[in-house]
Amino acid sequence: KQFHLGMFEIGRPLGKGKFGRVYLARERSSNFICALKVLYKSELQHGGGVEKQVRREIEIQSNLRHPNILKLYGHFHDSKRIFLILEFAGKGELYKHLRRETRFPEWKAAQYIAQMASALRYLHRKHVIHRDIKPENILMGIHGEIKISDFGWSVHAPNNRRATLCGTLDYLPPEMIRSGSQDKWYNEKVDLWSLGVLTYEFLVGEAPFEDTPIMTQKRIARADMTIPEFVSKEAKDLIKRLLVLDPDKRLPLEDVLQHPWILKHCVKGERATNREKGSK
Ligand SMILES: COc1cccc(-c2nc(Nc3cc(C)[nH]n3)cc3ccccc23)c1
């Protein structure tokens, strides 16, 4: 399907990302509301291989269909710009909600982590590693459901691409922190570590290894973190089973979705199932 700018009525700017601006937009013939991400080719050229990243983002994200993954409906370009036609998530960036609320109550954090685990399980079945799971890359739909966005860093597993990092180190797993040997192969299990960091940050309001850059690297390499007393023991247990140095010993996504902390907060309407069974 060929898209072009004239097909869209551009609404208010939603905000600025790293490499482009995002606008609310409506496709004229269908009145379909979407988000239009505009990237300037000039900025991409100097972004040090960012153009490859955008191509990868388009190629990977356009083939994904999952309720917790932001849909990429299509793309087009003109002489100066690349346009990504993205699903519109009505409640915006999750990290803004997190900062405003400081930290999420356990029932809310558990629901978000269950949705993330479900989305990651879908990605890993397609041998896609996201590699950049953090609150800044998660949007929220109008019903409060979360959507992983920004596939600029995702790759097909296994992979040893050196990530030229400009963002935070907080979410990097030990195997991606410079381990001396550049040819460290890593796989989907990097997303399990990041899911553990995300669980911690949702419940505590800051990342587990947050420190100066040097200290953060040291603390990640030793999985050196303390979980505050106000975190429930079930949540503590899940965090500890994900923030494990050995990637092969991290809790698989299937088991995350069956973890007591998740089941306690996410079983679909306990009463609803009992009603089905006829009990009061
Ligand atoms: C830096 O702030 C940024 C940047 C980009 C988008 C938003 C933003 N986005 C969306 N929804 C979106 C965005 C995309 C790609 N799909 N759906 C909704 C919002 C609502 C209030 C404020 C801000 C919003 C913010």
PDB file of C-alpha atoms and ligand atoms in Angstrom:
ATOM      1  CA  LYS A   1       0.000   0.000   0.000  1.00  0.00           C
ATOM      2  CA  GLN A   2       1.531   3.322  -1.058  1.00  0.00           C
ATOM      3  CA  PHE A   3       1.304   6.097   1.528  1.00  0.00           C
ATOM      4  CA  HIS A   4       2.129   9.800   1.039  1.00  0.00           C
ATOM      5  CA  LEU A   5       1.924  12.913   3.177  1.00  0.00           C
ATOM      6  CA  GLY A   6      -1.175  14.296   1.404  1.00  0.00           C
ATOM      7  CA  MET A   7      -3.159  11.334   2.738  1.00  0.00           C
ATOM      8  CA  PHE A   8      -2.853  12.682   6.281  1.00  0.00           C
ATOM      9  CA  GLU A   9      -4.246  15.611   8.194  1.00  0.00           C
ATOM     10  CA  ILE A  10      -1.494  16.520  10.674  1.00  0.00           C
ATOM     11  CA  GLY A  11      -2.627  17.272  14.228  1.00  0.00           C
ATOM     12  CA  ARG A  12      -0.779  18.574  17.263  1.00  0.00           C
ATOM     13  CA  PRO A  13       2.840  17.643  17.864  1.00  0.00           C
ATOM     14  CA  LEU A  14       2.876  14.925  20.543  1.00  0.00           C
ATOM     15  CA  GLY A  15       6.520  15.377  21.382  1.00  0.00           C
ATOM     16  CA  LYS A  16      10.093  15.039  20.289  1.00  0.00           C
ATOM     17  CA  GLY A  17      11.992  11.763  20.376  1.00  0.00           C
ATOM     18  CA  LYS A  18      15.755  11.266  19.993  1.00  0.00           C
ATOM     19  CA  PHE A  19      15.783  11.542  16.204  1.00  0.00           C
ATOM     20  CA  GLY A  20      12.454  13.007  15.231  1.00  0.00           C
ATOM     21  CA  ARG A  21       9.145  14.560  16.079  1.00  0.00           C
ATOM     22  CA  VAL A  22       5.883  12.739  16.594  1.00  0.00           C
ATOM     23  CA  TYR A  23       2.537  14.208  15.472  1.00  0.00           C
ATOM     24  CA  LEU A  24      -1.030  13.150  15.956  1.00  0.00           C
ATOM     25  CA  ALA A  25      -2.437  12.467  12.470  1.00  0.00           C
ATOM     26  CA  ARG A  26      -5.601  11.349  10.764  1.00  0.00           C
ATOM     27  CA  GLU A  27      -5.684   9.401   7.505  1.00  0.00           C
ATOM     28  CA  ARG A  28      -8.190  11.394   5.405  1.00  0.00           C
ATOM     29  CA  SER A  29     -10.120   8.662   3.574  1.00  0.00           C
ATOM     30  CA  SER A  30     -10.654   6.434   6.645  1.00  0.00           C
ATOM     31  CA  ASN A  31     -10.524   9.051   9.446  1.00  0.00           C
ATOM     32  CA  PHE A  32      -8.109   6.592  11.108  1.00  0.00           C
ATOM     33  CA  ILE A  33      -6.139   8.224  13.917  1.00  0.00           C
ATOM     34  CA  CYS A  34      -2.423   7.409  14.077  1.00  0.00           C
ATOM     35  CA  ALA A  35       0.899   8.890  15.156  1.00  0.00           C
ATOM     36  CA  LEU A  36       3.257  10.138  12.468  1.00  0.00           C
ATOM     37  CA  LYS A  37       6.958   9.999  13.385  1.00  0.00           C
ATOM     38  CA  VAL A  38       9.035  12.322  11.182  1.00  0.00           C
ATOM     39  CA  LEU A  39      12.768  11.667  10.858  1.00  0.00           C
ATOM     40  CA  TYR A  40      15.080  14.033   8.974  1.00  0.00           C
ATOM     41  CA  LYS A  41      17.441  12.154   6.643  1.00  0.00           C
ATOM     42  CA  SER A  42      20.136  14.786   7.310  1.00  0.00           C
ATOM     43  CA  GLU A  43      20.021  14.064  11.056  1.00  0.00           C
ATOM     44  CA  LEU A  44      20.143  10.330  10.414  1.00  0.00           C
ATOM     45  CA  GLN A  45      23.227  10.511   8.208  1.00  0.00           C
ATOM     46  CA  HIS A  46      25.263  12.134  11.004  1.00  0.00           C
ATOM     47  CA  GLY A  47      23.681   9.879  13.617  1.00  0.00           C
ATOM     48  CA  GLY A  48      26.406   7.263  13.119  1.00  0.00           C
ATOM     49  CA  GLY A  49      24.583   4.340  11.522  1.00  0.00           C
ATOM     50  CA  VAL A  50      21.181   5.474  12.716  1.00  0.00           C
ATOM     51  CA  GLU A  51      19.844   5.086   9.157  1.00  0.00           C
ATOM     52  CA  LYS A  52      20.506   1.316   9.418  1.00  0.00           C
ATOM     53  CA  GLN A  53      18.708   1.362  12.771  1.00  0.00           C
ATOM     54  CA  VAL A  54      15.637   3.022  11.231  1.00  0.00           C
ATOM     55  CA  ARG A  55      15.612   0.489   8.386  1.00  0.00           C
ATOM     56  CA  ARG A  56      15.841  -2.301  10.953  1.00  0.00           C
ATOM     57  CA  GLU A  57      13.077  -0.685  13.063  1.00  0.00           C
ATOM     58  CA  ILE A  58      10.808  -0.574   9.997  1.00  0.00           C
ATOM     59  CA  GLU A  59      11.624  -4.106   8.856  1.00  0.00           C
ATOM     60  CA  ILE A  60      11.152  -5.635  12.304  1.00  0.00           C
ATOM     61  CA  GLN A  61       8.204  -3.636  13.642  1.00  0.00           C
ATOM     62  CA  SER A  62       6.041  -3.840  10.497  1.00  0.00           C
ATOM     63  CA  ASN A  63       5.869  -7.616  10.813  1.00  0.00           C
ATOM     64  CA  LEU A  64       4.798  -7.667  14.458  1.00  0.00           C
ATOM     65  CA  ARG A  65       1.216  -8.075  15.675  1.00  0.00           C
ATOM     66  CA  HIS A  66       0.714  -8.079  19.453  1.00  0.00           C
ATOM     67  CA  PRO A  67      -1.554  -5.989  21.721  1.00  0.00           C
ATOM     68  CA  ASN A  68       1.450  -4.859  23.796  1.00  0.00           C
ATOM     69  CA  ILE A  69       3.659  -3.928  20.857  1.00  0.00           C
ATOM     70  CA  LEU A  70       3.106  -0.585  19.123  1.00  0.00           C
ATOM     71  CA  LYS A  71       2.044  -1.258  15.520  1.00  0.00           C
ATOM     72  CA  LEU A  72       3.940   0.199  12.569  1.00  0.00           C
ATOM     73  CA  TYR A  73       1.319   0.443   9.799  1.00  0.00           C
ATOM     74  CA  GLY A  74       3.609   1.708   7.071  1.00  0.00           C
ATOM     75  CA  HIS A  75       6.197   4.240   6.048  1.00  0.00           C
ATOM     76  CA  PHE A  76       7.058   6.620   3.226  1.00  0.00           C
ATOM     77  CA  HIS A  77       9.613   9.344   2.542  1.00  0.00           C
ATOM     78  CA  ASP A  78      10.153  12.552   0.612  1.00  0.00           C
ATOM     79  CA  SER A  79      13.449  14.191  -0.379  1.00  0.00           C
ATOM     80  CA  LYS A  80      14.315  15.267   3.166  1.00  0.00           C
ATOM     81  CA  ARG A  81      12.276  13.154   5.576  1.00  0.00           C
ATOM     82  CA  ILE A  82      11.241   9.611   6.475  1.00  0.00           C
ATOM     83  CA  PHE A  83       7.709   9.153   7.888  1.00  0.00           C
ATOM     84  CA  LEU A  84       6.680   6.233  10.108  1.00  0.00           C
ATOM     85  CA  ILE A  85       2.919   5.624  10.419  1.00  0.00           C
ATOM     86  CA  LEU A  86       2.548   4.309  13.953  1.00  0.00           C
ATOM     87  CA  GLU A  87      -0.301   3.195  16.209  1.00  0.00           C
ATOM     88  CA  PHE A  88      -1.500   6.035  18.449  1.00  0.00           C
ATOM     89  CA  ALA A  89      -1.244   5.261  22.188  1.00  0.00           C
ATOM     90  CA  GLY A  90      -3.600   7.688  23.880  1.00  0.00           C
ATOM     91  CA  LYS A  91      -1.945   7.949  27.288  1.00  0.00           C
ATOM     92  CA  GLY A  92       1.576   8.645  26.093  1.00  0.00           C
ATOM     93  CA  GLU A  93       4.872   7.742  27.675  1.00  0.00           C
ATOM     94  CA  LEU A  94       4.794   5.315  30.571  1.00  0.00           C
ATOM     95  CA  TYR A  95       7.850   6.841  32.219  1.00  0.00           C
ATOM     96  CA  LYS A  96       6.006  10.154  32.641  1.00  0.00           C
ATOM     97  CA  HIS A  97       3.274   8.295  34.569  1.00  0.00           C
ATOM     98  CA  LEU A  98       5.976   6.550  36.629  1.00  0.00           C
ATOM     99  CA  ARG A  99       7.739   9.835  37.483  1.00  0.00           C
ATOM    100  CA  ARG A 100       4.426  11.478  38.368  1.00  0.00           C
ATOM    101  CA  GLU A 101       3.358   8.607  40.616  1.00  0.00           C
ATOM    102  CA  THR A 102       6.960   8.030  41.886  1.00  0.00           C
ATOM    103  CA  ARG A 103       6.352   4.272  41.893  1.00  0.00           C
ATOM    104  CA  PHE A 104       3.491   1.951  40.911  1.00  0.00           C
ATOM    105  CA  PRO A 105       1.394  -0.055  43.396  1.00  0.00           C
ATOM    106  CA  GLU A 106       2.192  -3.780  43.204  1.00  0.00           C
ATOM    107  CA  TRP A 107      -1.078  -4.719  41.391  1.00  0.00           C
ATOM    108  CA  LYS A 108      -0.338  -2.165  38.626  1.00  0.00           C
ATOM    109  CA  ALA A 109       3.357  -3.082  38.320  1.00  0.00           C
ATOM    110  CA  ALA A 110       2.449  -6.787  38.106  1.00  0.00           C
ATOM    111  CA  GLN A 111      -0.065  -6.142  35.303  1.00  0.00           C
ATOM    112  CA  TYR A 112       2.499  -4.118  33.346  1.00  0.00           C
ATOM    113  CA  ILE A 113       5.204  -6.773  33.828  1.00  0.00           C
ATOM    114  CA  ALA A 114       2.770  -9.507  32.717  1.00  0.00           C
ATOM    115  CA  GLN A 115       2.026  -7.515  29.542  1.00  0.00           C
ATOM    116  CA  MET A 116       5.747  -6.955  28.947  1.00  0.00           C
ATOM    117  CA  ALA A 117       6.501 -10.659  29.464  1.00  0.00           C
ATOM    118  CA  SER A 118       3.739 -11.572  27.011  1.00  0.00           C
ATOM    119  CA  ALA A 119       5.123  -9.130  24.401  1.00  0.00           C
ATOM    120  CA  LEU A 120       8.718 -10.335  24.931  1.00  0.00           C
ATOM    121  CA  ARG A 121       7.628 -13.998  24.635  1.00  0.00           C
ATOM    122  CA  TYR A 122       6.018 -13.090  21.277  1.00  0.00           C
ATOM    123  CA  LEU A 123       9.225 -11.282  20.143  1.00  0.00           C
ATOM    124  CA  HIS A 124      11.511 -14.116  21.267  1.00  0.00           C
ATOM    125  CA  ARG A 125       9.407 -16.682  19.399  1.00  0.00           C
ATOM    126  CA  LYS A 126      10.265 -14.604  16.310  1.00  0.00           C
ATOM    127  CA  HIS A 127      13.924 -14.504  17.404  1.00  0.00           C
ATOM    128  CA  VAL A 128      13.743 -10.749  17.876  1.00  0.00           C
ATOM    129  CA  ILE A 129      15.665  -9.294  20.811  1.00  0.00           C
ATOM    130  CA  HIS A 130      14.450  -5.835  21.824  1.00  0.00           C
ATOM    131  CA  ARG A 131      17.671  -4.917  23.728  1.00  0.00           C
ATOM    132  CA  ASP A 132      16.326  -1.588  24.918  1.00  0.00           C
ATOM    133  CA  ILE A 133      13.524  -2.369  27.358  1.00  0.00           C
ATOM    134  CA  LYS A 134      13.139   0.668  29.638  1.00  0.00           C
ATOM    135  CA  PRO A 135      10.251   2.942  30.741  1.00  0.00           C
ATOM    136  CA  GLU A 136      11.183   5.555  28.095  1.00  0.00           C
ATOM    137  CA  ASN A 137      10.421   3.019  25.343  1.00  0.00           C
ATOM    138  CA  ILE A 138       6.980   2.065  26.589  1.00  0.00           C
ATOM    139  CA  LEU A 139       3.755   3.872  25.686  1.00  0.00           C
ATOM    140  CA  MET A 140       0.321   3.553  27.262  1.00  0.00           C
ATOM    141  CA  GLY A 141      -2.958   3.016  25.426  1.00  0.00           C
ATOM    142  CA  ILE A 142      -6.246   4.620  26.441  1.00  0.00           C
ATOM    143  CA  HIS A 143      -7.286   1.528  28.437  1.00  0.00           C
ATOM    144  CA  GLY A 144      -4.037   1.607  30.418  1.00  0.00           C
ATOM    145  CA  GLU A 145      -2.491  -1.257  28.433  1.00  0.00           C
ATOM    146  CA  ILE A 146       1.199  -0.810  27.698  1.00  0.00           C
ATOM    147  CA  LYS A 147       2.923  -0.968  24.311  1.00  0.00           C
ATOM    148  CA  ILE A 148       6.600  -1.511  23.622  1.00  0.00           C
ATOM    149  CA  SER A 149       7.707   1.105  21.098  1.00  0.00           C
ATOM    150  CA  ASP A 150      11.038   2.166  19.581  1.00  0.00           C
ATOM    151  CA  PHE A 151      12.494  -0.936  17.912  1.00  0.00           C
ATOM    152  CA  GLY A 152      15.524   1.030  16.823  1.00  0.00           C
ATOM    153  CA  TRP A 153      17.744  -1.155  18.976  1.00  0.00           C
ATOM    154  CA  SER A 154      16.087  -4.504  18.332  1.00  0.00           C
ATOM    155  CA  VAL A 155      17.998  -7.122  16.335  1.00  0.00           C
ATOM    156  CA  HIS A 156      17.623 -10.713  15.227  1.00  0.00           C
ATOM    157  CA  ALA A 157      19.235 -13.126  17.638  1.00  0.00           C
ATOM    158  CA  PRO A 158      21.915 -14.248  18.233  1.00  0.00           C
ATOM    159  CA  ASN A 159      23.928 -11.160  17.901  1.00  0.00           C
ATOM    160  CA  ASN A 160      27.197  -9.573  18.923  1.00  0.00           C
ATOM    161  CA  ARG A 161      26.680  -6.077  17.505  1.00  0.00           C
ATOM    162  CA  ARG A 162      28.434  -3.588  19.746  1.00  0.00           C
ATOM    163  CA  ALA A 163      25.703  -1.228  20.889  1.00  0.00           C
ATOM    164  CA  THR A 164      27.088   2.305  20.604  1.00  0.00           C
ATOM    165  CA  LEU A 165      25.295   3.504  23.664  1.00  0.00           C
ATOM    166  CA  CYS A 166      24.006   6.997  24.122  1.00  0.00           C
ATOM    167  CA  GLY A 167      21.229   6.208  26.587  1.00  0.00           C
ATOM    168  CA  THR A 168      21.318   5.062  30.174  1.00  0.00           C
ATOM    169  CA  LEU A 169      23.486   2.145  31.306  1.00  0.00           C
ATOM    170  CA  ASP A 170      20.929   1.214  33.965  1.00  0.00           C
ATOM    171  CA  TYR A 171      19.209  -1.404  31.851  1.00  0.00           C
ATOM    172  CA  LEU A 172      22.284  -3.075  30.364  1.00  0.00           C
ATOM    173  CA  PRO A 173      22.801  -6.723  31.325  1.00  0.00           C
ATOM    174  CA  PRO A 174      26.282  -7.794  32.511  1.00  0.00           C
ATOM    175  CA  GLU A 175      26.985  -9.612  29.203  1.00  0.00           C
ATOM    176  CA  MET A 176      26.534  -6.356  27.240  1.00  0.00           C
ATOM    177  CA  ILE A 177      28.717  -4.268  29.536  1.00  0.00           C
ATOM    178  CA  ARG A 178      32.218  -4.206  27.952  1.00  0.00           C
ATOM    179  CA  SER A 179      33.555  -7.555  29.076  1.00  0.00           C
ATOM    180  CA  GLY A 180      36.972  -6.937  27.472  1.00  0.00           C
ATOM    181  CA  SER A 181      36.375  -9.405  24.644  1.00  0.00           C
ATOM    182  CA  GLN A 182      34.328  -7.616  21.992  1.00  0.00           C
ATOM    183  CA  ASP A 183      33.062 -10.824  20.464  1.00  0.00           C
ATOM    184  CA  LYS A 184      30.715 -11.588  23.312  1.00  0.00           C
ATOM    185  CA  TRP A 185      27.693 -13.311  21.754  1.00  0.00           C
ATOM    186  CA  TYR A 186      24.429 -12.601  23.584  1.00  0.00           C
ATOM    187  CA  ASN A 187      20.863 -13.670  22.944  1.00  0.00           C
ATOM    188  CA  GLU A 188      17.231 -13.029  23.915  1.00  0.00           C
ATOM    189  CA  LYS A 189      18.098 -13.478  27.573  1.00  0.00           C
ATOM    190  CA  VAL A 190      19.329  -9.867  27.659  1.00  0.00           C
ATOM    191  CA  ASP A 191      15.639  -8.891  27.653  1.00  0.00           C
ATOM    192  CA  LEU A 192      15.033 -11.024  30.770  1.00  0.00           C
ATOM    193  CA  TRP A 193      17.618  -8.984  32.698  1.00  0.00           C
ATOM    194  CA  SER A 194      16.017  -5.724  31.490  1.00  0.00           C
ATOM    195  CA  LEU A 195      12.593  -7.048  32.534  1.00  0.00           C
ATOM    196  CA  GLY A 196      14.033  -7.520  36.027  1.00  0.00           C
ATOM    197  CA  VAL A 197      15.393  -3.957  36.037  1.00  0.00           C
ATOM    198  CA  LEU A 198      11.993  -2.706  34.840  1.00  0.00           C
ATOM    199  CA  THR A 199      10.153  -4.617  37.603  1.00  0.00           C
ATOM    200  CA  TYR A 200      12.469  -3.076  40.189  1.00  0.00           C
ATOM    201  CA  GLU A 201      12.060   0.453  38.766  1.00  0.00           C
ATOM    202  CA  PHE A 202       8.226   0.163  38.621  1.00  0.00           C
ATOM    203  CA  LEU A 203       8.118  -0.873  42.304  1.00  0.00           C
ATOM    204  CA  VAL A 204      10.919   1.288  43.744  1.00  0.00           C
ATOM    205  CA  GLY A 205      10.824   4.363  41.453  1.00  0.00           C
ATOM    206  CA  GLU A 206      14.518   4.161  40.528  1.00  0.00           C
ATOM    207  CA  ALA A 207      16.726   1.617  38.776  1.00  0.00           C
ATOM    208  CA  PRO A 208      18.486  -1.041  40.912  1.00  0.00           C
ATOM    209  CA  PHE A 209      22.050  -0.126  39.869  1.00  0.00           C
ATOM    210  CA  GLU A 210      21.555   3.634  39.544  1.00  0.00           C
ATOM    211  CA  ASP A 211      24.837   5.333  40.406  1.00  0.00           C
ATOM    212  CA  THR A 212      27.678   7.140  38.667  1.00  0.00           C
ATOM    213  CA  PRO A 213      28.383   5.537  35.234  1.00  0.00           C
ATOM    214  CA  ILE A 214      31.512   3.782  36.512  1.00  0.00           C
ATOM    215  CA  MET A 215      29.821   2.512  39.668  1.00  0.00           C
ATOM    216  CA  THR A 216      26.709   1.461  37.697  1.00  0.00           C
ATOM    217  CA  GLN A 217      28.869  -0.738  35.469  1.00  0.00           C
ATOM    218  CA  LYS A 218      30.599  -2.261  38.522  1.00  0.00           C
ATOM    219  CA  ARG A 219      27.296  -2.891  40.320  1.00  0.00           C
ATOM    220  CA  ILE A 220      25.720  -4.475  37.228  1.00  0.00           C
ATOM    221  CA  ALA A 221      28.735  -6.745  36.743  1.00  0.00           C
ATOM    222  CA  ARG A 222      28.229  -8.011  40.316  1.00  0.00           C
ATOM    223  CA  ALA A 223      24.396  -7.822  40.289  1.00  0.00           C
ATOM    224  CA  ASP A 224      24.977  -5.669  43.372  1.00  0.00           C
ATOM    225  CA  MET A 225      21.567  -4.259  44.378  1.00  0.00           C
ATOM    226  CA  THR A 226      19.394  -4.018  47.460  1.00  0.00           C
ATOM    227  CA  ILE A 227      15.611  -4.285  47.334  1.00  0.00           C
ATOM    228  CA  PRO A 228      13.829  -1.986  49.831  1.00  0.00           C
ATOM    229  CA  GLU A 229      11.773  -3.559  52.638  1.00  0.00           C
ATOM    230  CA  PHE A 230       8.456  -2.174  51.319  1.00  0.00           C
ATOM    231  CA  VAL A 231       8.681  -4.500  48.285  1.00  0.00           C
ATOM    232  CA  SER A 232       6.656  -7.684  48.872  1.00  0.00           C
ATOM    233  CA  LYS A 233       8.582 -10.963  49.191  1.00  0.00           C
ATOM    234  CA  GLU A 234       6.911 -12.378  46.037  1.00  0.00           C
ATOM    235  CA  ALA A 235       7.996  -9.322  44.002  1.00  0.00           C
ATOM    236  CA  LYS A 236      11.499  -9.567  45.537  1.00  0.00           C
ATOM    237  CA  ASP A 237      11.614 -13.220  44.484  1.00  0.00           C
ATOM    238  CA  LEU A 238      10.773 -12.423  40.855  1.00  0.00           C
ATOM    239  CA  ILE A 239      13.336  -9.588  40.681  1.00  0.00           C
ATOM    240  CA  LYS A 240      16.026 -11.881  42.116  1.00  0.00           C
ATOM    241  CA  ARG A 241      15.203 -14.615  39.587  1.00  0.00           C
ATOM    242  CA  LEU A 242      15.608 -12.194  36.672  1.00  0.00           C
ATOM    243  CA  LEU A 243      18.655 -10.176  37.803  1.00  0.00           C
ATOM    244  CA  VAL A 244      20.962 -13.193  37.586  1.00  0.00           C
ATOM    245  CA  LEU A 245      24.445 -12.771  36.108  1.00  0.00           C
ATOM    246  CA  ASP A 246      24.349 -16.079  34.193  1.00  0.00           C
ATOM    247  CA  PRO A 247      21.881 -15.466  31.288  1.00  0.00           C
ATOM    248  CA  ASP A 248      20.958 -19.170  31.202  1.00  0.00           C
ATOM    249  CA  LYS A 249      19.863 -19.083  34.833  1.00  0.00           C
ATOM    250  CA  ARG A 250      17.383 -16.204  34.404  1.00  0.00           C
ATOM    251  CA  LEU A 251      13.710 -17.117  34.855  1.00  0.00           C
ATOM    252  CA  PRO A 252      12.214 -17.950  31.412  1.00  0.00           C
ATOM    253  CA  LEU A 253       9.242 -15.816  30.286  1.00  0.00           C
ATOM    254  CA  GLU A 254       6.859 -18.797  30.592  1.00  0.00           C
ATOM    255  CA  ASP A 255       7.743 -19.011  34.294  1.00  0.00           C
ATOM    256  CA  VAL A 256       7.536 -15.232  34.748  1.00  0.00           C
ATOM    257  CA  LEU A 257       3.922 -15.420  33.528  1.00  0.00           C
ATOM    258  CA  GLN A 258       3.248 -18.242  36.047  1.00  0.00           C
ATOM    259  CA  HIS A 259       5.094 -16.564  38.955  1.00  0.00           C
ATOM    260  CA  PRO A 260       3.013 -16.246  42.179  1.00  0.00           C
ATOM    261  CA  TRP A 261       3.431 -12.442  42.184  1.00  0.00           C
ATOM    262  CA  ILE A 262       2.015 -12.206  38.644  1.00  0.00           C
ATOM    263  CA  LEU A 263      -0.803 -14.722  39.244  1.00  0.00           C
ATOM    264  CA  LYS A 264      -1.773 -12.970  42.485  1.00  0.00           C
ATOM    265  CA  HIS A 265      -2.427  -9.690  40.628  1.00  0.00           C
ATOM    266  CA  CYS A 266      -3.265 -10.766  37.103  1.00  0.00           C
ATOM    267  CA  VAL A 267      -5.570 -13.757  37.206  1.00  0.00           C
ATOM    268  CA  LYS A 268      -8.567 -12.557  35.201  1.00  0.00           C
ATOM    269  CA  GLY A 269     -11.171 -11.481  37.774  1.00  0.00           C
ATOM    270  CA  GLU A 270     -10.877 -14.153  40.474  1.00  0.00           C
ATOM    271  CA  ARG A 271     -14.609 -13.770  41.258  1.00  0.00           C
ATOM    272  CA  ALA A 272     -15.417 -14.039  37.536  1.00  0.00           C
ATOM    273  CA  THR A 273     -13.878 -17.512  37.356  1.00  0.00           C
ATOM    274  CA  ASN A 274     -15.593 -18.517  40.631  1.00  0.00           C
ATOM    275  CA  ARG A 275     -18.916 -17.192  39.224  1.00  0.00           C
ATOM    276  CA  GLU A 276     -18.421 -19.543  36.260  1.00  0.00           C
ATOM    277  CA  LYS A 277     -17.980 -22.367  38.777  1.00  0.00           C
ATOM    278  CA  GLY A 278     -21.280 -21.291  40.365  1.00  0.00           C
ATOM    279  CA  SER A 279     -19.661 -20.541  43.754  1.00  0.00           C
ATOM    280  CA  LYS A 280     -20.539 -17.164  45.441  1.00  0.00           C
TER     281      LYS A 280
HETATM  282  C1  LIG B   1       8.896  13.312  24.178  1.00  0.00           C
HETATM  283  O1  LIG B   1       7.494  13.236  24.367  1.00  0.00           O
HETATM  284  C2  LIG B   1       6.797  12.496  23.487  1.00  0.00           C
HETATM  285  C3  LIG B   1       7.403  12.032  22.350  1.00  0.00           C
HETATM  286  C4  LIG B   1       6.651  11.298  21.482  1.00  0.00           C
HETATM  287  C5  LIG B   1       5.321  11.023  21.739  1.00  0.00           C
HETATM  288  C6  LIG B   1       4.714  11.504  22.892  1.00  0.00           C
HETATM  289  C7  LIG B   1       3.296  11.161  23.131  1.00  0.00           C
HETATM  290  N1  LIG B   1       2.883  10.118  22.413  1.00  0.00           N
HETATM  291  C8  LIG B   1       1.611   9.676  22.520  1.00  0.00           C
HETATM  292  N2  LIG B   1       1.208   8.618  21.782  1.00  0.00           N
HETATM  293  C9  LIG B   1       1.917   7.970  20.804  1.00  0.00           C
HETATM  294  C10 LIG B   1       3.204   8.193  20.318  1.00  0.00           C
HETATM  295  C11 LIG B   1       3.388   7.256  19.322  1.00  0.00           C
HETATM  296  C12 LIG B   1       4.592   7.049  18.468  1.00  0.00           C
HETATM  297  N3  LIG B   1       2.284   6.515  19.252  1.00  0.00           N
HETATM  298  N4  LIG B   1       1.398   6.955  20.151  1.00  0.00           N
HETATM  299  C13 LIG B   1       0.689  10.275  23.347  1.00  0.00           C
HETATM  300  C14 LIG B   1       1.081  11.365  24.118  1.00  0.00           C
HETATM  301  C15 LIG B   1       0.145  11.972  24.994  1.00  0.00           C
HETATM  302  C16 LIG B   1       0.552  13.045  25.746  1.00  0.00           C
HETATM  303  C17 LIG B   1       1.869  13.513  25.651  1.00  0.00           C
HETATM  304  C18 LIG B   1       2.777  12.937  24.806  1.00  0.00           C
HETATM  305  C19 LIG B   1       2.416  11.846  24.017  1.00  0.00           C
HETATM  306  C20 LIG B   1       5.480  12.224  23.765  1.00  0.00           C
END
